[in-house]
mmCIF file of C-alpha atoms in Angstrom:
data_model
loop_
_atom_site.group_PDB
_atom_site.id
_atom_site.type_symbol
_atom_site.label_atom_id
_atom_site.label_comp_id
_atom_site.label_asym_id
_atom_site.label_seq_id
_atom_site.Cartn_x
_atom_site.Cartn_y
_atom_site.Cartn_z
ATOM 1 C CA MET A 204 104.054 44.625 65.553
ATOM 2 C CA ALA A 205 101.087 44.195 63.437
ATOM 3 C CA THR A 206 100.952 40.617 62.728
ATOM 4 C CA GLN A 207 98.138 38.773 60.361
ATOM 5 C CA HIS A 208 97.137 34.991 61.568
ATOM 6 C CA ASP A 209 98.296 32.043 60.084
ATOM 7 C CA GLU A 210 95.725 29.720 59.223
ATOM 8 C CA ASN A 211 97.332 26.457 59.504
ATOM 9 C CA TYR A 212 95.744 25.373 62.761
ATOM 10 C CA PRO A 213 94.453 21.741 63.855
ATOM 11 C CA THR A 214 90.788 21.454 63.426
ATOM 12 C CA VAL A 215 88.731 21.638 66.272
ATOM 13 C CA ARG A 216 86.834 18.477 66.741
ATOM 14 C CA VAL A 217 83.136 18.241 68.709
ATOM 15 C CA THR A 218 83.734 15.026 70.972
ATOM 16 C CA LYS A 219 80.632 15.788 73.637
ATOM 17 C CA THR A 220 77.214 17.633 73.378
ATOM 18 C CA VAL A 221 75.151 18.438 76.076
ATOM 19 C CA SER A 222 72.234 20.417 76.854
ATOM 20 C CA VAL A 223 72.782 23.023 79.996
ATOM 21 C CA LEU A 224 69.178 24.231 81.865
ATOM 22 C CA PRO A 225 69.046 26.327 84.571
ATOM 23 C CA LYS A 226 69.595 25.422 88.015
ATOM 24 C CA SER A 227 66.059 26.633 88.845
ATOM 25 C CA LEU A 228 63.501 27.566 86.142
ATOM 26 C CA ASN A 229 61.405 30.797 85.868
ATOM 27 C CA PRO A 230 57.926 31.134 85.178
ATOM 28 C CA THR A 231 57.619 30.946 81.437
ATOM 29 C CA GLN A 232 56.816 33.975 80.388
ATOM 30 C CA THR A 233 57.628 36.118 76.854
ATOM 31 C CA ILE A 234 60.127 39.096 76.826
ATOM 32 C CA HIS A 235 59.083 41.408 74.628
ATOM 33 C CA LEU A 236 62.526 42.796 73.070
ATOM 34 C CA SER A 237 63.063 46.427 71.740
ATOM 35 C CA ASN A 238 64.000 47.115 68.259
ATOM 36 C CA LEU A 239 67.207 47.978 69.518
ATOM 37 C CA ASP A 240 67.776 44.397 70.220
ATOM 38 C CA ARG A 241 66.139 43.189 66.700
ATOM 39 C CA GLN A 242 69.089 44.700 64.754
ATOM 40 C CA CYS A 243 70.854 42.150 64.651
ATOM 41 C CA PRO A 244 69.185 38.945 65.438
ATOM 42 C CA LEU A 245 72.383 37.142 64.452
ATOM 43 C CA LEU A 246 74.558 35.091 66.267
ATOM 44 C CA MET A 247 78.001 36.110 67.818
ATOM 45 C CA TYR A 248 80.977 33.424 68.277
ATOM 46 C CA VAL A 249 83.865 34.447 70.985
ATOM 47 C CA VAL A 250 86.571 31.755 72.123
ATOM 48 C CA PHE A 251 88.546 32.348 75.352
ATOM 49 C CA PHE A 252 92.283 30.593 74.934
ATOM 50 C CA TYR A 253 94.191 30.121 78.574
ATOM 51 C CA LYS A 254 97.746 29.009 79.028
ATOM 52 C CA SER A 255 98.444 25.422 80.496
ATOM 53 C CA SER A 256 99.534 25.083 84.133
ATOM 54 C CA ALA A 257 100.853 23.376 86.326
ATOM 55 C CA ALA A 258 98.063 23.788 88.583
ATOM 56 C CA TYR A 259 95.807 22.110 86.353
ATOM 57 C CA GLN A 260 97.646 18.878 86.045
ATOM 58 C CA ASN A 261 95.767 16.820 88.170
ATOM 59 C CA LEU A 262 92.456 17.989 86.864
ATOM 60 C CA SER A 263 90.478 16.011 84.448
ATOM 61 C CA LEU A 264 88.808 17.433 81.592
ATOM 62 C CA ASP A 265 85.389 16.188 82.823
ATOM 63 C CA SER A 266 86.180 17.865 86.214
ATOM 64 C CA ILE A 267 86.738 21.078 84.151
ATOM 65 C CA PHE A 268 83.573 20.758 81.769
ATOM 66 C CA SER A 269 81.643 19.474 84.807
ATOM 67 C CA CYS A 270 82.788 22.981 86.764
ATOM 68 C CA LEU A 271 81.780 25.187 83.850
ATOM 69 C CA LYS A 272 78.578 22.895 83.466
ATOM 70 C CA SER A 273 77.684 23.645 86.940
ATOM 71 C CA GLY A 274 78.654 27.138 86.775
ATOM 72 C CA LEU A 275 76.719 27.671 83.673
ATOM 73 C CA GLU A 276 73.469 26.198 85.251
ATOM 74 C CA GLU A 277 73.696 28.313 88.175
ATOM 75 C CA THR A 278 74.092 31.686 85.880
ATOM 76 C CA LEU A 279 71.208 30.986 83.800
ATOM 77 C CA SER A 280 69.222 30.628 86.665
ATOM 78 C CA ILE A 281 69.552 34.630 86.947
ATOM 79 C CA TRP A 282 70.678 35.166 83.367
ATOM 80 C CA TYR A 283 67.210 33.282 82.426
ATOM 81 C CA PRO A 284 66.741 35.004 79.177
ATOM 82 C CA ALA A 285 69.779 33.354 77.666
ATOM 83 C CA ALA A 286 67.944 30.263 78.508
ATOM 84 C CA GLY A 287 65.347 30.891 76.042
ATOM 85 C CA ARG A 288 63.969 30.449 72.410
ATOM 86 C CA LEU A 289 63.682 33.618 70.054
ATOM 87 C CA ASN A 290 60.847 33.552 67.841
ATOM 88 C CA LEU A 291 58.560 35.763 65.369
ATOM 89 C CA ASN A 292 55.412 36.932 66.760
ATOM 90 C CA PRO A 293 52.998 35.730 63.875
ATOM 91 C CA SER A 294 50.464 39.081 63.916
ATOM 92 C CA ASP A 295 53.581 41.520 63.648
ATOM 93 C CA GLY A 296 56.613 39.438 62.003
ATOM 94 C CA LYS A 297 59.029 41.000 65.273
ATOM 95 C CA LEU A 298 61.393 38.883 67.462
ATOM 96 C CA ASN A 299 60.641 37.809 70.680
ATOM 97 C CA LEU A 300 62.355 35.695 73.389
ATOM 98 C CA TRP A 301 60.144 32.848 74.818
ATOM 99 C CA PHE A 302 61.446 30.028 77.547
ATOM 100 C CA GLY A 303 61.114 26.566 78.327
ATOM 101 C CA CYS A 304 63.224 24.176 80.049
ATOM 102 C CA GLY A 305 97.339 21.262 78.299
ATOM 103 C CA GLY A 306 95.546 24.377 77.372
ATOM 104 C CA TYR A 307 92.303 24.985 77.731
ATOM 105 C CA SER A 308 89.700 27.188 75.654
ATOM 106 C CA ILE A 309 86.204 28.238 75.868
ATOM 107 C CA GLY A 310 83.971 28.936 73.044
ATOM 108 C CA ILE A 311 80.699 30.707 73.482
ATOM 109 C CA GLY A 312 77.800 30.969 70.889
ATOM 110 C CA SER A 313 74.815 33.305 71.518
ATOM 111 C CA SER A 314 72.335 35.685 69.141
ATOM 112 C CA HIS A 315 72.981 39.398 69.450
ATOM 113 C CA SER A 316 69.160 39.931 70.324
ATOM 114 C CA LEU A 317 69.824 38.778 73.889
ATOM 115 C CA PHE A 318 72.937 40.655 74.647
ATOM 116 C CA ASP A 319 74.650 43.665 73.556
ATOM 117 C CA GLY A 320 78.610 44.045 74.446
ATOM 118 C CA PRO A 321 78.419 45.361 78.190
ATOM 119 C CA ALA A 322 75.823 42.830 78.450
ATOM 120 C CA THR A 323 77.583 39.794 77.344
ATOM 121 C CA TYR A 324 81.069 40.617 79.342
ATOM 122 C CA ASP A 325 78.752 40.819 82.535
ATOM 123 C CA PHE A 326 77.000 37.358 81.583
ATOM 124 C CA LEU A 327 80.537 35.433 80.765
ATOM 125 C CA HIS A 328 81.594 37.284 84.333
ATOM 126 C CA ALA A 329 79.256 35.852 86.283
ATOM 127 C CA TRP A 330 79.309 32.325 84.520
ATOM 128 C CA ALA A 331 83.197 32.722 85.061
ATOM 129 C CA SER A 332 81.818 33.494 88.607
ATOM 130 C CA ASN A 333 79.994 30.768 89.338
ATOM 131 C CA SER A 334 82.238 28.165 87.904
ATOM 132 C CA ALA A 335 84.986 27.193 90.953
ATOM 133 C CA ILE A 336 87.854 25.841 89.032
ATOM 134 C CA LEU A 337 90.756 25.962 91.631
ATOM 135 C CA LYS A 338 88.878 28.998 93.069
ATOM 136 C CA GLN A 339 86.208 29.751 95.861
ATOM 137 C CA LYS A 340 82.787 30.903 94.276
ATOM 138 C CA ARG A 341 83.265 34.489 94.657
ATOM 139 C CA GLY A 342 79.167 35.329 96.118
ATOM 140 C CA THR A 343 76.839 37.291 94.354
ATOM 141 C CA GLU A 344 77.453 39.657 91.292
ATOM 142 C CA LEU A 345 77.906 43.387 92.300
ATOM 143 C CA TYR A 346 74.385 43.883 90.666
ATOM 144 C CA LYS A 347 71.571 41.693 89.153
ATOM 145 C CA PRO A 348 70.724 41.424 85.619
ATOM 146 C CA VAL A 349 67.689 43.611 84.818
ATOM 147 C CA HIS A 350 66.103 41.746 81.787
ATOM 148 C CA GLU A 351 63.063 43.907 80.839
ATOM 149 C CA ARG A 352 63.726 46.357 78.268
ATOM 150 C CA GLY A 353 60.919 48.604 79.763
ATOM 151 C CA ALA A 354 61.350 52.716 78.364
ATOM 152 C CA LEU A 355 62.956 51.078 74.964
ATOM 153 C CA LEU A 356 60.047 49.151 74.066
ATOM 154 C CA VAL A 357 58.162 50.973 70.936
ATOM 155 C CA GLU A 358 54.051 49.947 70.933
ATOM 156 C CA ASN A 359 53.891 45.837 72.142
ATOM 157 C CA PRO A 360 50.501 45.239 73.779
ATOM 158 C CA GLY A 361 50.134 47.051 77.289
ATOM 159 C CA ILE A 362 53.236 48.806 76.931
ATOM 160 C CA THR A 363 53.533 52.626 77.493
ATOM 161 C CA LYS A 364 54.250 54.218 74.101
ATOM 162 C CA LEU A 365 57.872 56.142 73.977
ATOM 163 C CA PRO A 366 57.164 60.009 74.191
ATOM 164 C CA GLU A 367 57.462 62.382 71.233
ATOM 165 C CA SER A 368 60.633 63.450 70.583
ATOM 166 C CA GLY A 369 59.373 67.195 70.996
ATOM 167 C CA SER A 370 58.816 69.956 68.912
ATOM 168 C CA SER A 371 62.131 69.854 67.292
ATOM 169 C CA ALA A 372 62.124 66.361 65.206
ATOM 170 C CA THR A 373 65.212 64.396 65.642
ATOM 171 C CA ARG A 374 66.539 62.365 62.910
ATOM 172 C CA ALA A 375 67.997 58.779 63.122
ATOM 173 C CA VAL A 376 71.037 59.828 61.173
ATOM 174 C CA ALA A 377 72.691 56.593 60.712
ATOM 175 C CA ILE A 378 69.045 55.110 59.395
ATOM 176 C CA ASP A 379 68.535 57.568 56.852
ATOM 177 C CA HIS A 380 72.504 57.125 55.845
ATOM 178 C CA LEU A 381 71.603 53.376 55.476
ATOM 179 C CA TYR A 382 68.749 54.143 53.308
ATOM 180 C CA GLN A 383 70.653 56.542 51.208
ATOM 181 C CA LEU A 384 73.541 53.741 50.812
ATOM 182 C CA ILE A 385 70.985 50.912 49.709
ATOM 183 C CA LYS A 386 69.461 53.256 46.814
ATOM 184 C CA GLN A 387 72.653 54.290 45.825
ATOM 185 C CA ALA A 388 73.357 50.469 45.093
ATOM 186 C CA MET A 389 70.092 50.257 43.491
ATOM 187 C CA SER A 390 70.930 53.210 41.081
ATOM 188 C CA GLY A 391 74.191 51.346 39.826
ATOM 189 C CA GLN A 392 76.374 54.162 40.567
ATOM 190 C CA THR A 393 78.532 53.224 43.079
ATOM 191 C CA CYS A 394 81.857 51.663 42.873
ATOM 192 C CA GLY A 395 84.949 50.001 41.615
ATOM 193 C CA PRO A 396 86.328 46.824 40.158
ATOM 194 C CA ASP A 397 85.979 44.646 43.678
ATOM 195 C CA THR A 398 81.958 45.075 43.533
ATOM 196 C CA LYS A 399 79.702 45.120 40.369
ATOM 197 C CA PHE A 400 76.429 46.231 40.030
ATOM 198 C CA GLY A 401 73.396 45.950 37.515
ATOM 199 C CA SER A 402 69.968 45.594 36.822
ATOM 200 C CA GLY A 403 69.139 47.860 40.102
ATOM 201 C CA LYS A 404 70.048 44.555 42.125
ATOM 202 C CA LEU A 405 72.221 44.638 45.363
ATOM 203 C CA PRO A 406 75.723 43.554 45.408
ATOM 204 C CA ASP A 407 76.675 39.952 45.960
ATOM 205 C CA VAL A 408 79.337 40.178 48.061
ATOM 206 C CA GLY A 409 78.525 36.844 50.774
ATOM 207 C CA ASN A 410 79.679 37.220 54.260
ATOM 208 C CA SER A 411 81.395 33.424 53.276
ATOM 209 C CA ASN A 412 83.711 35.266 50.728
ATOM 210 C CA LEU A 413 85.421 37.346 53.511
ATOM 211 C CA VAL A 414 88.603 36.867 54.968
ATOM 212 C CA LEU A 415 88.964 37.216 59.148
ATOM 213 C CA LYS A 416 91.968 38.723 60.197
ATOM 214 C CA THR A 417 93.080 40.143 63.326
ATOM 215 C CA PHE A 418 95.908 43.145 63.443
ATOM 216 C CA HIS A 419 97.962 43.775 66.563
ATOM 217 C CA LEU A 420 98.520 47.269 67.113
ATOM 218 C CA SER A 421 100.846 48.120 69.925
ATOM 219 C CA GLY A 422 100.673 51.277 71.923
ATOM 220 C CA ALA A 423 103.922 52.753 70.176
ATOM 221 C CA MET A 424 102.156 51.691 66.864
ATOM 222 C CA ILE A 425 99.457 54.004 67.474
ATOM 223 C CA GLU A 426 101.428 56.767 69.234
ATOM 224 C CA SER A 427 103.453 56.578 65.944
ATOM 225 C CA LEU A 428 100.162 57.145 63.334
ATOM 226 C CA LYS A 429 99.294 59.809 65.836
ATOM 227 C CA SER A 430 102.549 61.786 65.513
ATOM 228 C CA LYS A 431 102.791 61.322 61.719
ATOM 229 C CA VAL A 432 99.115 62.492 61.183
ATOM 230 C CA PHE A 433 99.223 65.553 63.954
ATOM 231 C CA GLY A 434 102.750 66.643 64.169
ATOM 232 C CA GLU A 435 103.938 68.745 66.609
ATOM 233 C CA ARG A 436 100.147 68.946 67.488
ATOM 234 C CA SER A 437 100.006 65.519 68.806
ATOM 235 C CA GLY A 438 100.049 66.319 71.990
ATOM 236 C CA SER A 439 97.365 68.985 72.048
ATOM 237 C CA PHE A 440 95.350 67.764 69.648
ATOM 238 C CA SER A 441 92.562 65.959 71.623
ATOM 239 C CA CYS A 442 91.996 62.518 69.988
ATOM 240 C CA SER A 443 91.029 59.171 71.449
ATOM 241 C CA SER A 444 92.619 56.028 70.175
ATOM 242 C CA PHE A 445 89.125 54.866 68.891
ATOM 243 C CA GLU A 446 88.693 58.234 67.049
ATOM 244 C CA LEU A 447 91.869 58.033 65.526
ATOM 245 C CA LEU A 448 92.114 54.358 64.599
ATOM 246 C CA ALA A 449 88.386 54.562 63.267
ATOM 247 C CA ALA A 450 89.330 57.160 61.237
ATOM 248 C CA HIS A 451 92.252 55.828 59.789
ATOM 249 C CA LEU A 452 90.143 52.374 59.110
ATOM 250 C CA TRP A 453 87.590 54.423 57.217
ATOM 251 C CA LYS A 454 90.181 55.815 54.713
ATOM 252 C CA ALA A 455 92.389 52.438 54.319
ATOM 253 C CA ARG A 456 89.243 50.111 53.791
ATOM 254 C CA THR A 457 87.517 52.657 51.568
ATOM 255 C CA LYS A 458 90.316 52.977 49.061
ATOM 256 C CA ALA A 459 90.931 49.364 49.398
ATOM 257 C CA LEU A 460 87.780 48.677 48.228
ATOM 258 C CA GLY A 461 88.152 50.746 45.534
ATOM 259 C CA VAL A 462 85.010 52.570 45.808
ATOM 260 C CA MET A 463 84.515 55.412 43.186
ATOM 261 C CA LYS A 464 85.183 58.828 44.027
ATOM 262 C CA GLY A 465 81.815 60.233 43.829
ATOM 263 C CA SER A 466 79.927 57.722 45.982
ATOM 264 C CA MET A 467 78.519 58.143 49.177
ATOM 265 C CA VAL A 468 80.247 56.210 51.862
ATOM 266 C CA CYS A 469 79.407 55.752 55.702
ATOM 267 C CA LEU A 470 81.635 55.189 58.697
ATOM 268 C CA GLN A 471 78.606 53.824 61.448
ATOM 269 C CA PHE A 472 80.010 52.833 65.406
ATOM 270 C CA ALA A 473 78.315 51.468 68.242
ATOM 271 C CA VAL A 474 77.288 53.896 71.216
ATOM 272 C CA ASP A 475 76.293 52.529 74.416
ATOM 273 C CA ILE A 476 72.996 54.706 75.538
ATOM 274 C CA ARG A 477 72.744 53.355 78.946
ATOM 275 C CA LYS A 478 73.819 56.407 80.606
ATOM 276 C CA LYS A 479 72.278 58.501 77.400
ATOM 277 C CA THR A 480 68.707 58.045 77.700
ATOM 278 C CA VAL A 481 66.248 59.893 79.910
ATOM 279 C CA PRO A 482 66.264 58.421 82.636
ATOM 280 C CA PRO A 483 69.291 56.701 82.341
ATOM 281 C CA LEU A 484 68.549 52.713 81.682
ATOM 282 C CA PRO A 485 68.976 50.748 85.007
ATOM 283 C CA GLU A 486 72.134 49.252 86.135
ATOM 284 C CA GLY A 487 72.621 46.036 85.197
ATOM 285 C CA PHE A 488 70.333 46.376 81.719
ATOM 286 C CA SER A 489 71.089 42.938 79.860
ATOM 287 C CA GLY A 490 69.783 43.733 76.544
ATOM 288 C CA ASN A 491 70.816 45.765 73.393
ATOM 289 C CA ALA A 492 71.561 49.351 74.488
ATOM 290 C CA TYR A 493 73.139 50.768 71.438
ATOM 291 C CA VAL A 494 72.762 52.803 68.753
ATOM 292 C CA LEU A 495 74.604 53.761 65.729
ATOM 293 C CA ALA A 496 76.512 56.567 64.819
ATOM 294 C CA SER A 497 76.878 57.972 61.388
ATOM 295 C CA ALA A 498 79.375 60.066 59.577
ATOM 296 C CA ALA A 499 78.882 60.514 55.602
ATOM 297 C CA LEU A 500 80.817 62.123 53.094
ATOM 298 C CA THR A 501 81.715 61.352 49.248
ATOM 299 C CA ALA A 502 84.611 58.967 48.552
ATOM 300 C CA GLU A 503 86.620 61.643 47.050
ATOM 301 C CA GLU A 504 86.365 64.148 50.135
ATOM 302 C CA LEU A 505 87.060 61.188 52.434
ATOM 303 C CA GLU A 506 90.566 60.651 50.698
ATOM 304 C CA ALA A 507 91.487 64.383 50.423
ATOM 305 C CA GLY A 508 90.462 65.111 53.696
ATOM 306 C CA SER A 509 92.699 65.221 57.099
ATOM 307 C CA HIS A 510 93.015 62.820 59.429
ATOM 308 C CA GLU A 511 92.057 65.505 61.871
ATOM 309 C CA ASP A 512 89.024 66.521 59.349
ATOM 310 C CA ILE A 513 87.800 62.991 59.931
ATOM 311 C CA VAL A 514 88.260 62.568 63.998
ATOM 312 C CA ASP A 515 86.390 65.806 64.050
ATOM 313 C CA LYS A 516 83.526 64.218 61.869
ATOM 314 C CA ILE A 517 83.852 61.057 64.250
ATOM 315 C CA LYS A 518 83.229 63.450 67.142
ATOM 316 C CA GLU A 519 80.356 65.458 65.637
ATOM 317 C CA ALA A 520 78.875 62.049 65.133
ATOM 318 C CA LYS A 521 79.505 61.233 68.908
ATOM 319 C CA ARG A 522 78.009 64.027 70.358
ATOM 320 C CA SER A 523 74.435 63.905 68.123
ATOM 321 C CA ILE A 524 73.530 60.774 69.919
ATOM 322 C CA SER A 525 70.989 62.419 72.468
ATOM 323 C CA ASN A 526 67.751 60.964 74.229
ATOM 324 C CA ASP A 527 65.920 62.238 71.293
ATOM 325 C CA TYR A 528 68.257 60.372 68.704
ATOM 326 C CA VAL A 529 67.713 57.092 70.550
ATOM 327 C CA ILE A 530 64.172 57.885 70.538
ATOM 328 C CA ALA A 531 64.030 58.311 66.898
ATOM 329 C CA TYR A 532 66.365 55.510 65.804
ATOM 330 C CA ASN A 533 64.407 52.885 67.948
ATOM 331 C CA GLN A 534 61.151 53.852 66.126
ATOM 332 C CA ALA A 535 63.030 53.920 62.853
ATOM 333 C CA LEU A 536 63.754 50.241 63.407
ATOM 334 C CA ASP A 537 60.065 49.234 64.156
ATOM 335 C CA GLY A 538 58.803 46.565 61.556
ATOM 336 C CA PRO A 539 59.507 43.091 60.228
ATOM 337 C CA GLN A 540 62.561 41.733 60.882
ATOM 338 C CA GLY A 541 65.304 42.257 57.616
ATOM 339 C CA THR A 542 68.830 42.148 57.092
ATOM 340 C CA LEU A 543 71.416 44.888 55.892
ATOM 341 C CA PRO A 544 73.124 43.516 52.568
ATOM 342 C CA PRO A 545 76.579 44.005 52.228
ATOM 343 C CA LEU A 546 78.007 47.486 51.267
ATOM 344 C CA ASN A 547 81.768 48.151 50.460
ATOM 345 C CA GLU A 548 80.909 51.676 50.973
ATOM 346 C CA LEU A 549 79.570 51.070 55.049
ATOM 347 C CA THR A 550 82.131 50.624 57.501
ATOM 348 C CA LEU A 551 81.115 49.394 60.835
ATOM 349 C CA VAL A 552 82.969 49.674 64.091
ATOM 350 C CA SER A 553 82.333 48.250 67.535
ATOM 351 C CA ASP A 554 84.067 49.196 70.367
ATOM 352 C CA TRP A 555 85.127 46.323 72.770
ATOM 353 C CA THR A 556 88.401 48.552 74.381
ATOM 354 C CA ARG A 557 86.380 49.012 77.280
ATOM 355 C CA MET A 558 85.224 45.551 78.047
ATOM 356 C CA PRO A 559 88.209 43.577 79.013
ATOM 357 C CA PHE A 560 87.291 40.191 78.132
ATOM 358 C CA HIS A 561 90.690 38.769 78.778
ATOM 359 C CA LYS A 562 90.346 39.599 82.133
ATOM 360 C CA ILE A 563 87.345 36.816 82.507
ATOM 361 C CA ASP A 564 88.722 34.019 84.196
ATOM 362 C CA PHE A 565 87.455 31.088 83.869
ATOM 363 C CA PHE A 566 90.325 29.491 85.038
ATOM 364 C CA HIS A 567 93.280 30.741 87.370
ATOM 365 C CA GLY A 568 94.238 33.761 85.834
ATOM 366 C CA GLU A 569 93.385 36.043 82.913
ATOM 367 C CA ALA A 570 92.933 34.440 79.278
ATOM 368 C CA ALA A 571 96.003 34.323 77.156
ATOM 369 C CA TYR A 572 93.699 35.997 74.510
ATOM 370 C CA VAL A 573 90.008 36.268 73.573
ATOM 371 C CA SER A 574 88.522 37.008 70.479
ATOM 372 C CA PRO A 575 85.610 37.032 68.133
ATOM 373 C CA LEU A 576 85.176 34.322 65.606
ATOM 374 C CA LEU A 577 82.490 34.765 63.102
ATOM 375 C CA SER A 578 80.309 37.514 64.173
ATOM 376 C CA PRO A 579 77.036 38.482 62.824
ATOM 377 C CA ILE A 580 78.457 40.909 60.465
ATOM 378 C CA PRO A 581 81.451 39.588 59.493
ATOM 379 C CA GLN A 582 82.871 42.708 57.566
ATOM 380 C CA VAL A 583 82.246 44.770 61.100
ATOM 381 C CA ALA A 584 85.940 45.669 62.435
ATOM 382 C CA TYR A 585 86.038 45.235 66.207
ATOM 383 C CA PHE A 586 88.639 47.227 68.505
ATOM 384 C CA MET A 587 89.820 44.803 71.558
ATOM 385 C CA GLN A 588 92.194 45.402 74.358
ATOM 386 C CA ASN A 589 95.530 43.735 73.852
ATOM 387 C CA PRO A 590 96.056 41.578 76.573
ATOM 388 C CA ILE A 591 99.838 42.184 77.150
ATOM 389 C CA ASP A 592 99.945 45.780 76.171
ATOM 390 C CA SER A 593 97.402 47.696 78.037
ATOM 391 C CA ARG A 594 97.973 50.744 75.216
ATOM 392 C CA GLY A 595 97.707 48.291 72.478
ATOM 393 C CA VAL A 596 94.532 47.605 70.334
ATOM 394 C CA ASP A 597 93.597 44.228 68.253
ATOM 395 C CA MET A 598 91.688 45.005 65.470
ATOM 396 C CA ARG A 599 89.599 41.957 63.991
ATOM 397 C CA ILE A 600 87.809 42.350 60.454
ATOM 398 C CA GLY A 601 86.206 40.606 57.259
ATOM 399 C CA LEU A 602 87.822 41.606 54.070
ATOM 400 C CA LEU A 603 87.446 40.554 50.817
ATOM 401 C CA PRO A 604 90.187 38.221 49.577
ATOM 402 C CA GLN A 605 91.116 40.412 46.662
ATOM 403 C CA SER A 606 91.524 43.194 48.690
ATOM 404 C CA LEU A 607 93.466 42.372 51.590
ATOM 405 C CA ASN A 608 96.832 43.141 50.374
ATOM 406 C CA ALA A 609 95.448 46.558 49.414
ATOM 407 C CA PHE A 610 93.863 47.311 53.074
ATOM 408 C CA SER A 611 97.160 45.997 54.589
ATOM 409 C CA HIS A 612 98.850 47.977 53.028
ATOM 410 C CA TYR A 613 97.105 51.577 52.982
ATOM 411 C CA PHE A 614 96.205 50.673 56.842
ATOM 412 C CA LEU A 615 99.719 49.685 57.988
ATOM 413 C CA THR A 616 101.867 52.358 56.313
ATOM 414 C CA LYS A 617 101.618 54.910 58.412
ATOM 415 C CA MET A 618 101.651 52.921 61.913
ATOM 416 C CA GLN A 619 105.047 51.562 60.701
#
């Protein structure tokens, strides 16, 4: 069933803080980040929970901590960008990376500018492999990480500029839609009772106001939604769980936030481009290799549209991601760093279902649960694998307190 997490948990206290350095130091250098790295230069936190086990009874916390520390020292020798420091280039205002020197839980915080989701998964897997707790080290990785951004760099000194997109100029639709949403918000012609605009100012919907909730959606619930949406055609209509849940989420969130019917609304979601660039990015590429795909409608069209219509819009947005789109998107991000204002009209989704984080075994066996804590943009909805139900999806999302009940109602009604 779908549940919302209770908030009456014991307080976590910090008892020790240590600095962890790579086991072997690499020469000091600057790694030029790509524009894709710079699009979300904020901290991402993930926590792993492991059940208690009789196998751990004779292990002290100090010995476990020592194994994790030693494993991280070894991993940082190969994944050395994670041991670096982010700084702004004073000449162009761009972000670059520079380096110098009972049960259990493991929490990790890192800048999204270092790694995207797939690269973070590989890094954490390497760390777990190098931390020999009740198991032998598993040797070298399947492939070595590639940290240089190479073809994704646009105009850094000494770096080849990306090729032009050709005679038929491709637009970065997601960037165009964001500009339209911001212009709409500045005009004060947007949405309903939860957010008010005035005097050309952007909405004051701070991230600190958002309540983070996780909804557990079983495989049976997802099938029930598919059956209710598509009826007898549910077996023949090609639709992934991501596409169906993203469409359903977009409709429920927009309605719960009271967006005015004439307002433009967007659904944007991350698309991995490792296999979409020409040539494809090298195996083990560790940087950010995603762009946002975007679908746009008016709030009225979204509410009136069928789930099938919305799924078709999502499929169309997916199909639009080509090498030309990546080039246009990358070049559109070129410039000094900035942050995206919170917008009710923008629904963001990040799909982690192909990255089984719970299978990263820092201890002996899989994690009982893994969850992002405070994400770089808390209103993003994360779709994650359910550790127990292989067909289930856990959705974690940040919502305004005054819209939480309405969202839960609209989102869960068709799933039960």
